[in-house]
Every structure is written in C-alpha cells, then in structure tokens.
Amino acid sequence: MADTEQTDETTGTPRDTGAERKAARLARQIRAFADAHGGAEGQVAYIGERGARIVLVGEEGAWGDLVAPSYAIAEEAVKNAGITVHQEFDGEFAAKVRTGPYEWKRMAGIQVGGPRND
C-alpha cells in the first residue's frame, strides 16, 4: 500500500478518494441548483460507459442535468445533497418540468427537419 493511499477506518479497505471528491462536487452542484430553484427533486439514469445522468427538477419547474462518471457516484451525490430521488422519470415528477420557447424550438427543429443543432 502506498503511503498516500487512504483506508476506510471501519473496514480497513482502500477508499476511492477521487470518487468521493467527485460525489461531493456533484452534491454541491445539486444543492446550489436546489437553493436557486426553491428545492429540487431528481432521478438517476444509467447511460452506459459514460456513467449516469442526474436529472434535476426545481420546485418552479426549471430543470437541468449533471453527468457522473458512474452510477454509484451519482447515487452518493444525490444522497449527500439530500434531495428526493425518483426511480422513474414519469407521472407527477415529469409533469413538474416547465419548458420554454428555446426547448420547443430546438426539439421541433430536430423533429421536423429544421436546422441542425451543432
């Protein structure tokens, strides 16, 4: 074991401090979003090798997302942020999202042959 490697004091196993730092950074970003939008709820979705997507919806309907390098880090981040986490992005949770003209224009352009979104 390297001199700089940290171990979990309860189990004696090596800790992944990089993952802990990433989860803590994501948790700070989630809390900042929640503070700016009167609270927030979220959902974590596995997106393959890329990791996991954390979708956030503020109390007033604003939404955003973050990408974590792994599902475990995403779960740790939302847990540390203290937000409500939904298993699915449907029903009442999805109905809270409020989209504006930008999103409608962008989605319609993609769907009906509008300009490319490069």
Short mmCIF file of N, CA, C and O in Angstrom, two decimals, residues 25-43 54-66 78 81 83-84 89 93 96-98 103:
data_model
loop_
_atom_site.label_atom_id
_atom_site.label_comp_id
_atom_site.label_asym_id
_atom_site.label_seq_id
_atom_site.Cartn_x
_atom_site.Cartn_y
_atom_site.Cartn_z
N ARG A 25 -18.46 17.06 -5.09
CA ARG A 25 -18.60 18.19 -6.02
C ARG A 25 -19.99 18.19 -6.66
O ARG A 25 -20.66 19.22 -6.75
N LEU A 26 -20.45 17.02 -7.09
CA LEU A 26 -21.79 16.91 -7.67
C LEU A 26 -22.86 17.27 -6.64
O LEU A 26 -23.84 17.96 -6.97
N ALA A 27 -22.68 16.84 -5.39
CA ALA A 27 -23.65 17.17 -4.34
C ALA A 27 -23.72 18.68 -4.13
O ALA A 27 -24.81 19.23 -3.95
N ARG A 28 -22.58 19.36 -4.18
CA ARG A 28 -22.58 20.83 -4.04
C ARG A 28 -23.34 21.47 -5.21
O ARG A 28 -24.11 22.41 -5.01
N GLN A 29 -23.15 20.95 -6.42
CA GLN A 29 -23.85 21.49 -7.58
C GLN A 29 -25.36 21.25 -7.47
O GLN A 29 -26.16 22.11 -7.82
N ILE A 30 -25.73 20.07 -6.99
CA ILE A 30 -27.15 19.74 -6.81
C ILE A 30 -27.77 20.68 -5.77
O ILE A 30 -28.86 21.22 -5.97
N ARG A 31 -27.08 20.88 -4.64
CA ARG A 31 -27.60 21.77 -3.60
C ARG A 31 -27.72 23.20 -4.12
O ARG A 31 -28.69 23.91 -3.80
N ALA A 32 -26.75 23.65 -4.92
CA ALA A 32 -26.81 25.00 -5.49
C ALA A 32 -28.02 25.14 -6.40
O ALA A 32 -28.73 26.16 -6.36
N PHE A 33 -28.30 24.12 -7.22
CA PHE A 33 -29.48 24.13 -8.08
C PHE A 33 -30.74 24.20 -7.21
O PHE A 33 -31.64 25.00 -7.47
N ALA A 34 -30.80 23.36 -6.19
CA ALA A 34 -31.97 23.32 -5.31
C ALA A 34 -32.16 24.67 -4.62
O ALA A 34 -33.29 25.17 -4.53
N ASP A 35 -31.09 25.28 -4.15
CA ASP A 35 -31.18 26.58 -3.49
C ASP A 35 -31.70 27.65 -4.44
O ASP A 35 -32.47 28.52 -4.06
N ALA A 36 -31.26 27.59 -5.69
CA ALA A 36 -31.65 28.60 -6.69
C ALA A 36 -33.08 28.42 -7.17
O ALA A 36 -33.66 29.35 -7.73
N HIS A 37 -33.66 27.23 -6.97
CA HIS A 37 -34.97 26.94 -7.53
C HIS A 37 -35.99 26.50 -6.49
O HIS A 37 -36.95 25.79 -6.81
N GLY A 38 -35.79 26.91 -5.24
CA GLY A 38 -36.78 26.63 -4.20
C GLY A 38 -36.88 25.18 -3.81
O GLY A 38 -37.91 24.73 -3.33
N GLY A 39 -35.84 24.42 -4.02
CA GLY A 39 -35.83 22.98 -3.76
C GLY A 39 -35.72 22.22 -5.06
O GLY A 39 -35.84 22.80 -6.14
N ALA A 40 -35.46 20.94 -4.96
CA ALA A 40 -35.31 20.13 -6.18
C ALA A 40 -35.59 18.67 -5.87
O ALA A 40 -35.46 18.22 -4.74
N GLU A 41 -35.97 17.97 -6.92
CA GLU A 41 -36.11 16.53 -6.90
C GLU A 41 -35.27 16.01 -8.05
O GLU A 41 -34.93 16.76 -8.97
N GLY A 42 -34.91 14.73 -8.01
CA GLY A 42 -34.07 14.21 -9.07
C GLY A 42 -34.35 12.77 -9.44
O GLY A 42 -35.17 12.10 -8.80
N GLN A 43 -33.66 12.34 -10.48
CA GLN A 43 -33.73 10.96 -10.94
C GLN A 43 -32.38 10.61 -11.53
O GLN A 43 -31.77 11.42 -12.22
N ILE A 54 -27.89 12.61 -13.86
CA ILE A 54 -28.72 13.07 -12.76
C ILE A 54 -29.60 14.18 -13.31
O ILE A 54 -29.11 15.25 -13.67
N VAL A 55 -30.90 13.92 -13.41
CA VAL A 55 -31.84 14.93 -13.89
C VAL A 55 -32.43 15.61 -12.66
O VAL A 55 -32.91 14.94 -11.74
N LEU A 56 -32.41 16.95 -12.66
CA LEU A 56 -32.92 17.72 -11.54
C LEU A 56 -34.11 18.57 -12.00
O LEU A 56 -34.07 19.14 -13.09
N VAL A 57 -35.13 18.64 -11.17
CA VAL A 57 -36.28 19.47 -11.45
C VAL A 57 -36.53 20.33 -10.22
O VAL A 57 -36.73 19.82 -9.11
N GLY A 58 -36.49 21.67 -10.41
CA GLY A 58 -36.72 22.60 -9.33
C GLY A 58 -38.20 22.70 -9.00
O GLY A 58 -39.06 22.31 -9.79
N GLU A 59 -38.50 23.28 -7.85
CA GLU A 59 -39.89 23.41 -7.41
C GLU A 59 -40.74 24.22 -8.38
O GLU A 59 -41.93 23.99 -8.50
N GLU A 60 -40.12 25.19 -9.09
CA GLU A 60 -40.89 26.01 -10.01
C GLU A 60 -40.87 25.47 -11.43
O GLU A 60 -41.39 26.07 -12.34
N GLY A 61 -40.27 24.29 -11.64
CA GLY A 61 -40.30 23.64 -12.94
C GLY A 61 -39.03 23.75 -13.76
O GLY A 61 -38.91 23.11 -14.80
N ALA A 62 -38.06 24.56 -13.30
CA ALA A 62 -36.79 24.63 -14.02
C ALA A 62 -36.11 23.26 -13.94
O ALA A 62 -36.29 22.52 -12.97
N TRP A 63 -35.37 22.91 -14.96
CA TRP A 63 -34.71 21.61 -14.94
C TRP A 63 -33.28 21.72 -15.45
O TRP A 63 -32.90 22.68 -16.11
N GLY A 64 -32.51 20.74 -15.11
CA GLY A 64 -31.13 20.67 -15.55
C GLY A 64 -30.63 19.26 -15.32
O GLY A 64 -31.34 18.42 -14.76
N ASP A 65 -29.43 19.01 -15.76
CA ASP A 65 -28.87 17.68 -15.53
C ASP A 65 -27.37 17.76 -15.34
O ASP A 65 -26.72 18.72 -15.71
N LEU A 66 -26.84 16.71 -14.73
CA LEU A 66 -25.42 16.54 -14.50
C LEU A 66 -25.07 15.12 -14.90
O LEU A 66 -25.91 14.22 -14.84
N VAL A 78 -26.55 12.36 -4.93
CA VAL A 78 -27.93 12.76 -4.60
C VAL A 78 -28.24 12.48 -3.13
O VAL A 78 -28.96 13.24 -2.49
N ALA A 81 -26.65 15.27 -1.22
CA ALA A 81 -27.35 16.54 -1.46
C ALA A 81 -28.66 16.61 -0.69
O ALA A 81 -29.19 17.69 -0.44
N ILE A 83 -31.73 15.44 -1.59
CA ILE A 83 -32.94 15.68 -2.38
C ILE A 83 -33.76 14.41 -2.48
O ILE A 83 -33.26 13.31 -2.27
N THR A 84 -35.03 14.57 -2.84
CA THR A 84 -35.89 13.42 -3.12
C THR A 84 -35.48 12.84 -4.46
O THR A 84 -35.32 13.56 -5.44
N PHE A 89 -38.65 8.61 -14.38
CA PHE A 89 -38.95 9.99 -14.79
C PHE A 89 -40.30 9.98 -15.51
O PHE A 89 -40.39 10.03 -16.73
N PHE A 93 -43.79 13.55 -11.38
CA PHE A 93 -42.44 14.13 -11.44
C PHE A 93 -42.17 14.76 -12.80
O PHE A 93 -41.73 15.91 -12.89
N LYS A 96 -43.85 18.13 -13.60
CA LYS A 96 -43.32 19.33 -12.95
C LYS A 96 -42.40 20.14 -13.87
O LYS A 96 -42.19 21.32 -13.65
N VAL A 97 -41.85 19.51 -14.90
CA VAL A 97 -40.89 20.18 -15.79
C VAL A 97 -41.61 21.24 -16.62
O VAL A 97 -42.64 20.97 -17.23
N ARG A 98 -41.06 22.43 -16.63
CA ARG A 98 -41.59 23.53 -17.44
C ARG A 98 -40.56 23.87 -18.51
O ARG A 98 -39.43 24.21 -18.20
N GLU A 103 -36.52 25.40 -25.72
CA GLU A 103 -36.61 23.94 -25.80
C GLU A 103 -37.57 23.50 -26.89
O GLU A 103 -37.29 22.58 -27.63
#
